[in-house]
């Protein structure tokens, strides 16, 4: 730890962009509290943070007040795990994105942001769409777009039944919208209980607050590209809502409809978020390969996607029992991918 702090001080003094800084991999996945009071002054804040105790330096992404106390949303640049920490437990050693880059330029988190940016030009499915081809299984992402229908709970119960013995808690990623959380408090509480009982380990993906969509507009004018969209409210609003509901936002972002352009893509990057798409959207008959990022909707609107995934699970049940076909944590897959590329 002493070596890390000395290195950090040198970086902060010189601010040389070529200096590589590696933190010891440690998990900051501290469970957030139960739903509480509304947040105030939720805003972007990039800084190098030194957490109290024997923890590696972290990146501060956001600051906010809740119940009169200051808090930070932080990310471990090695593991990509986020945490909500009281501000008195984290010292902001240097502020600004340039300071963050100087310290962590060769970390998995910064490298993942760069990798996602290389696929920024596609109108649909920009960002990361595939992780490690050597993985014996897939990364499951579940979208919860606004819907009047209830949560398709069968997906989660069947996944727990199929994978729980081999890899409980079962890792999966949930891309959630603010409106879905507003309209489905009981379903959200049910998911939260599954996580609290360690039946699932959820990576909560930012999927925008409103997820606007118009059947009459072309893709280039639709979803977040719709004229008049307040991108900051869509991005930061859903994060604040997650924290109020007892969830910890991840550093991943999924574009509504997987639709973006260079302008909106770069705006999302500017919040320190990694856009993630899918090379196996089951509703579009895209079948997964090893390392695929699978996309299904569990908001009640796309039952065929759920049926297809559960059929796939049944077909792979012997491989699952032998731990030859598993579900993976998107944070771990991304971090491991970036480390293997570097090595």
Tab-separated table of N, CA and C in Angstrom, residues 15 77 108 141 185-186 257 269 292-293:
chain	number	residue	atom	x	y	z
A	15	UNK	N	1.704	14.755	-13.064
A	15	UNK	CA	0.577	14.672	-14.008
A	15	UNK	C	1.042	14.278	-15.397
A	77	UNK	N	-10.861	0.821	-10.464
A	77	UNK	CA	-10.474	0.783	-11.878
A	77	UNK	C	-9.932	-0.566	-12.335
A	108	UNK	N	-7.985	-1.637	-16.431
A	108	UNK	CA	-9.078	-2.226	-17.206
A	108	UNK	C	-10.237	-1.256	-17.446
A	141	UNK	N	-27.570	-10.249	-20.026
A	141	UNK	CA	-28.066	-8.917	-19.693
A	141	UNK	C	-29.573	-8.899	-19.896
A	185	UNK	N	-42.634	-0.991	-8.209
A	185	UNK	CA	-41.930	-1.057	-6.925
A	185	UNK	C	-41.925	-2.460	-6.321
A	186	UNK	N	-42.999	-3.222	-6.497
A	186	UNK	CA	-43.037	-4.574	-5.923
A	186	UNK	C	-42.079	-5.517	-6.636
A	257	UNK	N	-33.011	0.897	-27.288
A	257	UNK	CA	-33.065	0.428	-28.665
A	257	UNK	C	-31.705	0.108	-29.243
A	269	UNK	N	-19.959	8.617	-22.876
A	269	UNK	CA	-18.579	8.386	-22.449
A	269	UNK	C	-18.111	9.465	-21.477
A	292	UNK	N	-20.490	-14.367	-25.600
A	292	UNK	CA	-21.507	-13.436	-26.075
A	292	UNK	C	-22.114	-12.633	-24.924
A	293	UNK	N	-22.516	-11.408	-25.235
A	293	UNK	CA	-23.346	-10.618	-24.333
A	293	UNK	C	-24.783	-10.818	-24.793
